[in-house]
């Protein structure tokens, strides 16, 4: 595979000429190579006709290669991945595969994205499911112990983020999986914030399902996401009403074994988008996920040190090495929602810097708001210095 540098990566993101982009945890900018892959494929389909056999072959070859890149990134088999439109829908595909009923339990953590909190409410309201939220404080050991106590005979599924959306904390997923599996409970890992930010090996995590998003840290096209299903769970993954033998199977012909891909992907879909997602993954792998993580973690260390030395600013992201990478969340003494939104807007308007006003809890607690700063592989030290100075100016303004 061709090697690319962090500088090459940045050159594929023309928006970095315009703005200090620290919002990759929300939406990353799309790599120009991914945009080109999407538009080339769309043009090809339009010019040559999507139904023509040659066109279909050309597009499917590109698509299979793209799927292979995503599978390589996660260290899994391409047929174990279903590609769709975002993380939330991928999450619902997994949730829908379980036969939830009154009194069943869904266990999750206090650091989940609002999409999990909403799914939890839906499960409670529609199916009478009991939702247990395990509190995460500073200690991984205390979290694992609390998780152990929270999983019961009634628990059907445990969901945990790999990197927590509110504060960028890297969660002890492997240990959590071991605890859940000891009690026979499958684990869904929400990797929306980790895949593309740090190296992620789905098999090494040991989880049963892993979901993620194309346009965040993978710098891929909007409207792309995926679910990976471990081979052990393949039979249980039934998000839709899919027959074991298709209605158009030829009598007597061998029956193809359903895969996570075939169960997750139904009907016509956007092939160029899948090709673009694969191209983004390929580009990041050409730079190297270790290189990307180390660069972002290094810049984030400087940012956190400087912010800790700034009166009135608190770093709520864990500082121990290995417990976070490119995300830093800050709180500001005495800042409520309006003050935080005002500062974020000021940074945008006056300093050309994009950061996020981030609710720290789901469900919402109106007094818990921070500033989430996503440092990615394409950000530079100069940008981070400008950000540090600008935050200091912003709180003095
Ligand atoms: C941890 C986590 N899960 C899920 C989501 C939702 O992702 P999507 O918008 O792709 O559905 C996000 C988005 O920020 C997230 O950070």
mmCIF file of C-alpha atoms and ligand atoms in Angstrom:
data_model
loop_
_atom_site.group_PDB
_atom_site.id
_atom_site.type_symbol
_atom_site.label_atom_id
_atom_site.label_comp_id
_atom_site.label_asym_id
_atom_site.label_seq_id
_atom_site.Cartn_x
_atom_site.Cartn_y
_atom_site.Cartn_z
ATOM 1 C CA UNK A 1 0.000 0.000 0.000
ATOM 2 C CA UNK A 2 1.192 3.493 -0.901
ATOM 3 C CA UNK A 3 2.514 5.424 2.145
ATOM 4 C CA UNK A 4 1.102 8.876 2.807
ATOM 5 C CA UNK A 5 2.258 11.464 5.331
ATOM 6 C CA UNK A 6 0.131 13.560 7.681
ATOM 7 C CA UNK A 7 0.927 16.464 5.376
ATOM 8 C CA UNK A 8 -0.478 14.517 2.416
ATOM 9 C CA UNK A 9 -3.596 13.874 4.480
ATOM 10 C CA UNK A 10 -4.017 17.566 5.217
ATOM 11 C CA UNK A 11 -3.554 18.420 1.553
ATOM 12 C CA UNK A 12 -6.608 16.305 0.809
ATOM 13 C CA UNK A 13 -8.681 18.571 3.055
ATOM 14 C CA UNK A 14 -8.901 22.008 1.446
ATOM 15 C CA UNK A 15 -11.175 23.256 4.249
ATOM 16 C CA UNK A 16 -8.092 23.330 6.498
ATOM 17 C CA UNK A 17 -6.961 26.384 4.480
ATOM 18 C CA UNK A 18 -10.102 28.166 5.591
ATOM 19 C CA UNK A 19 -10.679 27.272 9.224
ATOM 20 C CA UNK A 20 -9.132 25.684 12.315
ATOM 21 C CA UNK A 21 -11.187 22.494 12.116
ATOM 22 C CA UNK A 22 -11.615 20.883 15.557
ATOM 23 C CA UNK A 23 -15.010 19.275 15.009
ATOM 24 C CA UNK A 24 -14.030 15.885 13.584
ATOM 25 C CA UNK A 25 -15.880 14.097 16.419
ATOM 26 C CA UNK A 26 -19.087 15.609 15.014
ATOM 27 C CA UNK A 27 -18.431 15.584 11.279
ATOM 28 C CA UNK A 28 -14.949 15.383 9.852
ATOM 29 C CA UNK A 29 -14.262 17.114 6.559
ATOM 30 C CA UNK A 30 -14.417 14.692 3.625
ATOM 31 C CA UNK A 31 -11.102 13.724 2.022
ATOM 32 C CA UNK A 32 -10.813 14.883 -1.578
ATOM 33 C CA UNK A 33 -9.822 11.342 -2.623
ATOM 34 C CA UNK A 34 -13.107 10.080 -1.135
ATOM 35 C CA UNK A 35 -15.118 12.813 -2.840
ATOM 36 C CA UNK A 36 -13.438 11.921 -6.128
ATOM 37 C CA UNK A 37 -14.135 8.218 -5.654
ATOM 38 C CA UNK A 38 -17.838 8.961 -5.060
ATOM 39 C CA UNK A 39 -18.211 11.389 -7.946
ATOM 40 C CA UNK A 40 -16.205 9.237 -10.379
ATOM 41 C CA UNK A 41 -18.402 6.244 -9.599
ATOM 42 C CA UNK A 42 -21.598 8.308 -9.878
ATOM 43 C CA UNK A 43 -20.487 9.755 -13.192
ATOM 44 C CA UNK A 44 -19.562 6.340 -14.461
ATOM 45 C CA UNK A 45 -22.983 4.975 -13.548
ATOM 46 C CA UNK A 46 -24.701 7.951 -15.163
ATOM 47 C CA UNK A 47 -22.604 7.867 -18.335
ATOM 48 C CA UNK A 48 -22.709 4.138 -18.895
ATOM 49 C CA UNK A 49 -26.038 3.200 -17.287
ATOM 50 C CA UNK A 50 -26.208 1.431 -13.922
ATOM 51 C CA UNK A 51 -28.113 -1.557 -15.323
ATOM 52 C CA UNK A 52 -25.550 -2.407 -18.006
ATOM 53 C CA UNK A 53 -23.603 -5.542 -17.085
ATOM 54 C CA UNK A 54 -20.210 -3.898 -17.751
ATOM 55 C CA UNK A 55 -21.091 -0.941 -15.560
ATOM 56 C CA UNK A 56 -22.288 -3.177 -12.816
ATOM 57 C CA UNK A 57 -19.138 -5.244 -12.949
ATOM 58 C CA UNK A 58 -16.932 -2.135 -12.893
ATOM 59 C CA UNK A 59 -18.806 -0.630 -9.936
ATOM 60 C CA UNK A 60 -19.016 -3.895 -7.986
ATOM 61 C CA UNK A 61 -15.269 -4.497 -8.356
ATOM 62 C CA UNK A 62 -14.602 -1.069 -6.876
ATOM 63 C CA UNK A 63 -17.178 -1.647 -4.176
ATOM 64 C CA UNK A 64 -15.771 -5.026 -3.137
ATOM 65 C CA UNK A 65 -12.317 -3.461 -2.859
ATOM 66 C CA UNK A 66 -13.803 -0.669 -0.739
ATOM 67 C CA UNK A 67 -15.501 -3.169 1.560
ATOM 68 C CA UNK A 68 -12.179 -4.978 1.829
ATOM 69 C CA UNK A 69 -10.483 -1.792 3.102
ATOM 70 C CA UNK A 70 -13.052 -1.311 5.862
ATOM 71 C CA UNK A 71 -12.764 -4.983 6.811
ATOM 72 C CA UNK A 72 -8.949 -4.739 6.885
ATOM 73 C CA UNK A 73 -9.148 -1.678 9.088
ATOM 74 C CA UNK A 74 -11.330 -3.530 11.613
ATOM 75 C CA UNK A 75 -9.466 -6.840 11.112
ATOM 76 C CA UNK A 76 -12.625 -8.719 10.144
ATOM 77 C CA UNK A 77 -14.198 -10.395 7.126
ATOM 78 C CA UNK A 78 -16.052 -8.136 4.638
ATOM 79 C CA UNK A 79 -19.154 -10.364 4.725
ATOM 80 C CA UNK A 80 -19.466 -9.666 8.461
ATOM 81 C CA UNK A 81 -20.058 -5.964 7.797
ATOM 82 C CA UNK A 82 -23.328 -4.328 6.818
ATOM 83 C CA UNK A 83 -22.952 -0.839 5.408
ATOM 84 C CA UNK A 84 -25.701 1.708 5.954
ATOM 85 C CA UNK A 85 -26.212 5.374 6.582
ATOM 86 C CA UNK A 86 -24.991 6.165 10.115
ATOM 87 C CA UNK A 87 -24.148 4.818 13.561
ATOM 88 C CA UNK A 88 -27.597 5.347 15.070
ATOM 89 C CA UNK A 89 -29.357 3.215 12.477
ATOM 90 C CA UNK A 90 -26.640 0.581 12.760
ATOM 91 C CA UNK A 91 -27.351 0.548 16.510
ATOM 92 C CA UNK A 92 -31.052 0.055 15.876
ATOM 93 C CA UNK A 93 -30.315 -2.829 13.509
ATOM 94 C CA UNK A 94 -28.614 -4.614 16.379
ATOM 95 C CA UNK A 95 -31.304 -3.698 18.916
ATOM 96 C CA UNK A 96 -34.048 -4.889 16.566
ATOM 97 C CA UNK A 97 -32.391 -8.302 16.367
ATOM 98 C CA UNK A 98 -33.320 -9.028 19.968
ATOM 99 C CA UNK A 99 -36.772 -10.154 21.008
ATOM 100 C CA UNK A 100 -37.270 -7.550 23.747
ATOM 101 C CA UNK A 101 -40.081 -8.049 26.222
ATOM 102 C CA UNK A 102 -41.395 -6.779 29.536
ATOM 103 C CA UNK A 103 -38.754 -7.091 32.257
ATOM 104 C CA UNK A 104 -35.770 -7.681 29.966
ATOM 105 C CA UNK A 105 -32.744 -5.538 30.761
ATOM 106 C CA UNK A 106 -30.565 -3.363 28.579
ATOM 107 C CA UNK A 107 -27.352 -2.279 30.283
ATOM 108 C CA UNK A 108 -25.343 0.723 29.165
ATOM 109 C CA UNK A 109 -23.102 3.435 30.666
ATOM 110 C CA UNK A 110 -23.393 7.041 31.789
ATOM 111 C CA UNK A 111 -21.028 8.197 29.006
ATOM 112 C CA UNK A 112 -23.135 7.240 26.001
ATOM 113 C CA UNK A 113 -24.269 9.369 23.093
ATOM 114 C CA UNK A 114 -27.809 10.725 23.036
ATOM 115 C CA UNK A 115 -28.701 8.124 20.366
ATOM 116 C CA UNK A 116 -28.281 5.402 23.027
ATOM 117 C CA UNK A 117 -30.311 7.357 25.566
ATOM 118 C CA UNK A 118 -33.095 7.724 23.000
ATOM 119 C CA UNK A 119 -32.981 4.041 22.032
ATOM 120 C CA UNK A 120 -33.156 3.200 25.746
ATOM 121 C CA UNK A 121 -36.286 5.315 26.132
ATOM 122 C CA UNK A 122 -37.825 3.648 23.095
ATOM 123 C CA UNK A 123 -37.121 0.201 24.530
ATOM 124 C CA UNK A 124 -38.615 1.234 27.862
ATOM 125 C CA UNK A 125 -41.717 2.751 26.340
ATOM 126 C CA UNK A 126 -42.428 0.283 23.536
ATOM 127 C CA UNK A 127 -41.324 -2.982 25.139
ATOM 128 C CA UNK A 128 -41.254 -2.439 28.906
ATOM 129 C CA UNK A 129 -37.483 -3.038 28.983
ATOM 130 C CA UNK A 130 -35.598 -2.024 32.144
ATOM 131 C CA UNK A 131 -32.557 0.082 31.334
ATOM 132 C CA UNK A 132 -29.603 0.086 33.708
ATOM 133 C CA UNK A 133 -27.047 2.868 33.301
ATOM 134 C CA UNK A 134 -23.688 2.040 34.890
ATOM 135 C CA UNK A 135 -21.998 5.169 36.224
ATOM 136 C CA UNK A 136 -18.494 5.836 34.939
ATOM 137 C CA UNK A 137 -16.238 7.841 37.232
ATOM 138 C CA UNK A 138 -12.446 8.195 37.116
ATOM 139 C CA UNK A 139 -11.596 4.605 37.887
ATOM 140 C CA UNK A 140 -11.782 1.825 35.309
ATOM 141 C CA UNK A 141 -11.656 -0.763 38.090
ATOM 142 C CA UNK A 142 -14.677 0.771 39.838
ATOM 143 C CA UNK A 143 -16.559 0.837 36.528
ATOM 144 C CA UNK A 144 -15.834 -2.822 35.827
ATOM 145 C CA UNK A 145 -16.964 -3.746 39.323
ATOM 146 C CA UNK A 146 -20.176 -1.738 38.951
ATOM 147 C CA UNK A 147 -20.805 -3.372 35.577
ATOM 148 C CA UNK A 148 -20.352 -6.788 37.097
ATOM 149 C CA UNK A 149 -23.018 -5.921 39.678
ATOM 150 C CA UNK A 150 -25.378 -4.434 37.087
ATOM 151 C CA UNK A 151 -25.589 -7.426 34.746
ATOM 152 C CA UNK A 152 -28.259 -9.869 35.848
ATOM 153 C CA UNK A 153 -30.047 -12.944 34.546
ATOM 154 C CA UNK A 154 -32.464 -10.656 32.710
ATOM 155 C CA UNK A 155 -29.777 -8.702 30.825
ATOM 156 C CA UNK A 156 -30.066 -9.215 27.081
ATOM 157 C CA UNK A 157 -27.448 -6.803 25.789
ATOM 158 C CA UNK A 158 -24.741 -4.450 27.039
ATOM 159 C CA UNK A 159 -23.795 -1.377 24.999
ATOM 160 C CA UNK A 160 -20.601 0.596 25.589
ATOM 161 C CA UNK A 161 -18.808 3.276 23.603
ATOM 162 C CA UNK A 162 -15.195 2.582 22.767
ATOM 163 C CA UNK A 163 -14.365 6.271 23.054
ATOM 164 C CA UNK A 164 -16.931 8.268 24.997
ATOM 165 C CA UNK A 165 -18.533 11.060 23.021
ATOM 166 C CA UNK A 166 -18.820 13.661 25.836
ATOM 167 C CA UNK A 167 -15.191 13.599 27.010
ATOM 168 C CA UNK A 168 -13.059 11.418 24.719
ATOM 169 C CA UNK A 169 -12.360 8.812 27.374
ATOM 170 C CA UNK A 170 -11.101 5.472 26.038
ATOM 171 C CA UNK A 171 -13.238 2.908 27.821
ATOM 172 C CA UNK A 172 -11.904 -0.459 29.090
ATOM 173 C CA UNK A 173 -13.890 -2.335 26.464
ATOM 174 C CA UNK A 174 -11.970 -5.610 26.521
ATOM 175 C CA UNK A 175 -12.380 -5.966 30.302
ATOM 176 C CA UNK A 176 -16.055 -4.996 30.047
ATOM 177 C CA UNK A 177 -16.604 -7.602 27.305
ATOM 178 C CA UNK A 178 -15.021 -10.273 29.480
ATOM 179 C CA UNK A 179 -17.321 -9.418 32.399
ATOM 180 C CA UNK A 180 -20.421 -9.490 30.185
ATOM 181 C CA UNK A 181 -19.431 -12.675 28.388
ATOM 182 C CA UNK A 182 -18.778 -14.454 31.666
ATOM 183 C CA UNK A 183 -22.484 -13.957 32.308
ATOM 184 C CA UNK A 184 -23.464 -14.900 28.769
ATOM 185 C CA UNK A 185 -24.407 -11.352 27.737
ATOM 186 C CA UNK A 186 -23.475 -10.094 24.253
ATOM 187 C CA UNK A 187 -21.796 -6.709 23.845
ATOM 188 C CA UNK A 188 -22.444 -3.963 21.316
ATOM 189 C CA UNK A 189 -19.552 -1.513 20.982
ATOM 190 C CA UNK A 190 -20.343 1.973 19.737
ATOM 191 C CA UNK A 191 -17.129 2.818 17.915
ATOM 192 C CA UNK A 192 -18.358 6.045 16.290
ATOM 193 C CA UNK A 193 -15.632 8.009 18.071
ATOM 194 C CA UNK A 194 -12.835 5.443 17.947
ATOM 195 C CA UNK A 195 -12.597 4.017 14.427
ATOM 196 C CA UNK A 196 -10.348 6.400 12.517
ATOM 197 C CA UNK A 197 -9.185 8.140 15.683
ATOM 198 C CA UNK A 198 -7.172 5.189 17.042
ATOM 199 C CA UNK A 199 -6.402 1.700 15.723
ATOM 200 C CA UNK A 200 -9.408 -0.569 16.339
ATOM 201 C CA UNK A 201 -9.312 -4.348 16.012
ATOM 202 C CA UNK A 202 -12.871 -5.607 16.424
ATOM 203 C CA UNK A 203 -11.750 -9.176 17.012
ATOM 204 C CA UNK A 204 -9.254 -8.164 19.677
ATOM 205 C CA UNK A 205 -11.966 -6.191 21.482
ATOM 206 C CA UNK A 206 -13.846 -9.487 21.659
ATOM 207 C CA UNK A 207 -17.230 -7.833 21.251
ATOM 208 C CA UNK A 208 -20.251 -9.222 19.403
ATOM 209 C CA UNK A 209 -21.322 -6.154 17.439
ATOM 210 C CA UNK A 210 -19.477 -2.975 16.528
ATOM 211 C CA UNK A 211 -21.013 0.088 14.928
ATOM 212 C CA UNK A 212 -19.499 3.243 13.477
ATOM 213 C CA UNK A 213 -19.738 6.184 11.203
ATOM 214 C CA UNK A 214 -18.077 7.216 7.917
ATOM 215 C CA UNK A 215 -18.031 11.004 8.153
ATOM 216 C CA UNK A 216 -16.416 11.429 11.590
ATOM 217 C CA UNK A 217 -12.838 10.275 12.160
ATOM 218 C CA UNK A 218 -12.763 8.253 8.934
ATOM 219 C CA UNK A 219 -13.136 11.517 6.979
ATOM 220 C CA UNK A 220 -15.513 9.712 4.644
ATOM 221 C CA UNK A 221 -18.762 10.729 2.987
ATOM 222 C CA UNK A 222 -21.806 11.943 4.900
ATOM 223 C CA UNK A 223 -24.563 9.390 5.220
ATOM 224 C CA UNK A 224 -22.316 6.372 5.594
ATOM 225 C CA UNK A 225 -22.046 4.045 8.580
ATOM 226 C CA UNK A 226 -21.682 0.353 9.308
ATOM 227 C CA UNK A 227 -22.312 -2.546 11.644
ATOM 228 C CA UNK A 228 -19.925 -5.437 12.169
ATOM 229 C CA UNK A 229 -21.366 -8.694 13.494
ATOM 230 C CA UNK A 230 -19.099 -11.377 14.937
ATOM 231 C CA UNK A 231 -19.462 -14.805 13.286
ATOM 232 C CA UNK A 232 -20.823 -16.163 16.598
ATOM 233 C CA UNK A 233 -23.757 -13.755 16.443
ATOM 234 C CA UNK A 234 -24.416 -14.013 12.726
ATOM 235 C CA UNK A 235 -27.483 -16.242 13.192
ATOM 236 C CA UNK A 236 -28.931 -13.938 15.833
ATOM 237 C CA UNK A 237 -28.508 -10.803 13.735
ATOM 238 C CA UNK A 238 -31.951 -10.321 12.220
ATOM 239 C CA UNK A 239 -32.775 -6.654 11.926
ATOM 240 C CA UNK A 240 -35.414 -7.249 9.236
ATOM 241 C CA UNK A 241 -37.710 -10.057 8.166
ATOM 242 C CA UNK A 242 -35.254 -11.977 6.023
ATOM 243 C CA UNK A 243 -36.009 -15.544 4.914
ATOM 244 C CA UNK A 244 -33.383 -18.271 5.120
ATOM 245 C CA UNK A 245 -34.179 -19.170 1.516
ATOM 246 C CA UNK A 246 -35.008 -16.263 -0.786
ATOM 247 C CA UNK A 247 -38.266 -16.288 -2.744
ATOM 248 C CA UNK A 248 -36.369 -16.219 -6.028
ATOM 249 C CA UNK A 249 -34.024 -19.087 -5.153
ATOM 250 C CA UNK A 250 -34.034 -21.699 -7.891
ATOM 251 C CA UNK A 251 -35.565 -24.968 -6.744
ATOM 252 C CA UNK A 252 -32.831 -27.430 -5.888
ATOM 253 C CA UNK A 253 -30.032 -24.854 -6.193
ATOM 254 C CA UNK A 254 -27.594 -24.518 -3.281
ATOM 255 C CA UNK A 255 -28.777 -21.974 -0.738
ATOM 256 C CA UNK A 256 -26.348 -19.184 0.071
ATOM 257 C CA UNK A 257 -25.665 -18.860 3.783
ATOM 258 C CA UNK A 258 -27.005 -15.507 4.977
ATOM 259 C CA UNK A 259 -24.335 -13.122 6.235
ATOM 260 C CA UNK A 260 -24.440 -9.969 8.326
ATOM 261 C CA UNK A 261 -24.020 -8.108 5.053
ATOM 262 C CA UNK A 262 -26.971 -9.806 3.397
ATOM 263 C CA UNK A 263 -29.152 -9.364 6.484
ATOM 264 C CA UNK A 264 -28.240 -5.709 7.007
ATOM 265 C CA UNK A 265 -28.381 -4.530 3.413
ATOM 266 C CA UNK A 266 -31.681 -4.755 1.704
ATOM 267 C CA UNK A 267 -32.716 -3.468 -1.689
ATOM 268 C CA UNK A 268 -30.986 -0.837 -3.777
ATOM 269 C CA UNK A 269 -28.353 1.336 -2.149
ATOM 270 C CA UNK A 270 -25.781 3.974 -2.994
ATOM 271 C CA UNK A 271 -22.783 2.077 -4.401
ATOM 272 C CA UNK A 272 -20.645 5.210 -4.980
ATOM 273 C CA UNK A 273 -21.002 6.115 -1.305
ATOM 274 C CA UNK A 274 -19.620 2.735 -0.250
ATOM 275 C CA UNK A 275 -16.753 3.218 -2.715
ATOM 276 C CA UNK A 276 -16.051 6.659 -1.214
ATOM 277 C CA UNK A 277 -16.088 5.276 2.311
ATOM 278 C CA UNK A 278 -13.590 2.602 1.288
ATOM 279 C CA UNK A 279 -11.365 5.211 -0.314
ATOM 280 C CA UNK A 280 -11.342 7.273 2.901
ATOM 281 C CA UNK A 281 -10.394 4.186 4.892
ATOM 282 C CA UNK A 282 -7.654 3.314 2.410
ATOM 283 C CA UNK A 283 -6.237 6.832 2.665
ATOM 284 C CA UNK A 284 -6.160 6.754 6.466
ATOM 285 C CA UNK A 285 -4.534 3.321 6.423
ATOM 286 C CA UNK A 286 -1.910 4.651 4.027
ATOM 287 C CA UNK A 287 -1.008 7.223 6.670
ATOM 288 C CA UNK A 288 -1.284 4.662 9.482
ATOM 289 C CA UNK A 289 -3.704 4.712 12.391
ATOM 290 C CA UNK A 290 -0.833 4.622 14.903
ATOM 291 C CA UNK A 291 0.690 7.697 13.292
ATOM 292 C CA UNK A 292 -2.659 9.495 13.320
ATOM 293 C CA UNK A 293 -3.356 8.615 16.960
ATOM 294 C CA UNK A 294 0.132 9.538 18.169
ATOM 295 C CA UNK A 295 0.058 12.875 16.365
ATOM 296 C CA UNK A 296 -3.368 13.809 17.747
ATOM 297 C CA UNK A 297 -2.494 12.589 21.246
ATOM 298 C CA UNK A 298 0.745 14.613 21.201
ATOM 299 C CA UNK A 299 -0.994 17.841 20.185
ATOM 300 C CA UNK A 300 -3.781 17.143 22.679
ATOM 301 C CA UNK A 301 -1.226 16.797 25.479
ATOM 302 C CA UNK A 302 0.037 20.312 24.785
ATOM 303 C CA UNK A 303 -3.511 21.637 24.604
ATOM 304 C CA UNK A 304 -4.470 20.035 27.922
ATOM 305 C CA UNK A 305 -1.340 21.218 29.730
ATOM 306 C CA UNK A 306 -1.934 24.790 28.591
ATOM 307 C CA UNK A 307 -5.611 24.656 29.449
ATOM 308 C CA UNK A 308 -4.895 23.245 32.911
ATOM 309 C CA UNK A 309 -2.618 26.226 33.492
ATOM 310 C CA UNK A 310 -5.381 28.642 32.498
ATOM 311 C CA UNK A 311 -7.419 29.947 35.465
ATOM 312 C CA UNK A 312 -11.124 29.145 35.210
ATOM 313 C CA UNK A 313 -10.642 26.303 32.709
ATOM 314 C CA UNK A 314 -11.008 22.624 33.659
ATOM 315 C CA UNK A 315 -9.935 19.646 31.573
ATOM 316 C CA UNK A 316 -12.439 16.845 32.128
ATOM 317 C CA UNK A 317 -10.858 14.381 29.703
ATOM 318 C CA UNK A 318 -8.712 11.760 31.467
ATOM 319 C CA UNK A 319 -5.056 12.784 31.356
ATOM 320 C CA UNK A 320 -3.369 9.427 31.992
ATOM 321 C CA UNK A 321 -1.583 8.090 28.915
ATOM 322 C CA UNK A 322 -3.706 5.654 26.942
ATOM 323 C CA UNK A 323 -6.987 6.839 28.479
ATOM 324 C CA UNK A 324 -7.736 9.316 25.693
ATOM 325 C CA UNK A 325 -6.360 10.343 22.281
ATOM 326 C CA UNK A 326 -7.481 13.331 20.186
ATOM 327 C CA UNK A 327 -10.557 14.556 22.068
ATOM 328 C CA UNK A 328 -10.322 17.119 24.853
ATOM 329 C CA UNK A 329 -13.360 18.403 26.694
ATOM 330 C CA UNK A 330 -13.130 21.547 28.782
ATOM 331 C CA UNK A 331 -15.504 23.159 31.214
ATOM 332 C CA UNK A 332 -15.295 26.791 32.272
ATOM 333 C CA UNK A 333 -16.043 27.996 35.800
ATOM 334 C CA UNK A 334 -19.465 29.617 35.950
ATOM 335 C CA UNK A 335 -20.317 28.898 32.301
ATOM 336 C CA UNK A 336 -23.894 27.870 31.498
ATOM 337 C CA UNK A 337 -25.291 27.071 28.066
ATOM 338 C CA UNK A 338 -25.476 30.631 26.813
ATOM 339 C CA UNK A 339 -21.916 31.467 27.848
ATOM 340 C CA UNK A 340 -20.602 28.310 26.214
ATOM 341 C CA UNK A 341 -22.528 28.807 22.988
ATOM 342 C CA UNK A 342 -21.347 32.425 23.003
ATOM 343 C CA UNK A 343 -17.694 31.439 23.337
ATOM 344 C CA UNK A 344 -17.974 28.792 20.620
ATOM 345 C CA UNK A 345 -19.632 31.328 18.319
ATOM 346 C CA UNK A 346 -16.965 33.938 19.116
ATOM 347 C CA UNK A 347 -14.189 31.459 18.286
ATOM 348 C CA UNK A 348 -15.906 30.800 14.976
ATOM 349 C CA UNK A 349 -16.627 34.423 14.103
ATOM 350 C CA UNK A 350 -13.497 36.112 15.410
ATOM 351 C CA UNK A 351 -10.812 33.433 15.258
ATOM 352 C CA UNK A 352 -12.000 31.146 12.505
ATOM 353 C CA UNK A 353 -11.946 28.111 14.775
ATOM 354 C CA UNK A 354 -14.560 25.356 14.863
ATOM 355 C CA UNK A 355 -15.152 23.625 18.196
ATOM 356 C CA UNK A 356 -18.303 22.183 19.735
ATOM 357 C CA UNK A 357 -20.479 23.199 22.671
ATOM 358 C CA UNK A 358 -21.044 19.725 24.078
ATOM 359 C CA UNK A 359 -23.722 18.522 26.457
ATOM 360 C CA UNK A 360 -21.990 16.236 28.915
ATOM 361 C CA UNK A 361 -24.924 14.018 29.782
ATOM 362 C CA UNK A 362 -27.778 12.216 28.060
ATOM 363 C CA UNK A 363 -30.506 12.695 29.195
ATOM 364 C CA UNK A 364 -29.676 16.368 29.298
ATOM 365 C CA UNK A 365 -28.698 18.172 32.479
ATOM 366 C CA UNK A 366 -28.837 21.845 31.720
ATOM 367 C CA UNK A 367 -25.926 22.768 33.980
ATOM 368 C CA UNK A 368 -23.568 20.245 32.404
ATOM 369 C CA UNK A 369 -22.059 21.670 29.256
ATOM 370 C CA UNK A 370 -18.504 21.710 28.010
ATOM 371 C CA UNK A 371 -16.419 22.510 24.958
ATOM 372 C CA UNK A 372 -15.357 19.473 22.949
ATOM 373 C CA UNK A 373 -12.210 19.893 20.897
ATOM 374 C CA UNK A 374 -11.406 17.167 18.379
ATOM 375 C CA UNK A 375 -7.764 17.132 17.331
ATOM 376 C CA UNK A 376 -7.318 14.893 14.282
ATOM 377 C CA UNK A 377 -4.378 13.666 12.248
ATOM 378 C CA UNK A 378 -4.623 16.638 9.898
ATOM 379 C CA UNK A 379 -4.462 19.353 12.590
ATOM 380 C CA UNK A 380 -1.169 21.164 13.142
ATOM 381 C CA UNK A 381 0.709 22.482 16.142
ATOM 382 C CA UNK A 382 0.275 26.004 14.826
ATOM 383 C CA UNK A 383 -3.503 25.555 14.794
ATOM 384 C CA UNK A 384 -3.477 24.194 18.328
ATOM 385 C CA UNK A 385 -1.395 27.181 19.525
ATOM 386 C CA UNK A 386 -3.849 29.544 17.856
ATOM 387 C CA UNK A 387 -6.705 27.672 19.564
ATOM 388 C CA UNK A 388 -5.048 27.928 23.007
ATOM 389 C CA UNK A 389 -4.440 31.679 22.626
ATOM 390 C CA UNK A 390 -7.950 32.201 21.281
ATOM 391 C CA UNK A 391 -9.650 30.343 24.150
ATOM 392 C CA UNK A 392 -7.687 32.476 26.603
ATOM 393 C CA UNK A 393 -8.683 35.659 24.753
ATOM 394 C CA UNK A 394 -12.255 34.418 24.477
ATOM 395 C CA UNK A 395 -12.753 33.923 28.200
ATOM 396 C CA UNK A 396 -11.173 37.337 28.926
ATOM 397 C CA UNK A 397 -13.309 39.164 26.353
HETATM 398 C C1 LIG B 1 -20.448 7.665 20.388
HETATM 399 C C2 LIG B 1 -21.445 8.078 19.348
HETATM 400 N N1 LIG B 1 -22.423 7.245 18.996
HETATM 401 C C3 LIG B 1 -23.335 7.547 18.065
HETATM 402 C C4 LIG B 1 -23.299 8.759 17.424
HETATM 403 C C5 LIG B 1 -24.334 9.056 16.374
HETATM 404 O O1 LIG B 1 -23.744 8.946 15.135
HETATM 405 P P1 LIG B 1 -24.575 9.094 13.770
HETATM 406 O O2 LIG B 1 -24.854 10.532 13.621
HETATM 407 O O3 LIG B 1 -23.647 8.545 12.726
HETATM 408 O O4 LIG B 1 -25.799 8.313 13.888
HETATM 409 C C6 LIG B 1 -22.301 9.676 17.742
HETATM 410 C C7 LIG B 1 -22.260 10.987 17.078
HETATM 411 O O5 LIG B 1 -21.594 11.900 17.489
HETATM 412 C C8 LIG B 1 -21.354 9.331 18.732
HETATM 413 O O6 LIG B 1 -20.383 10.167 19.094
#
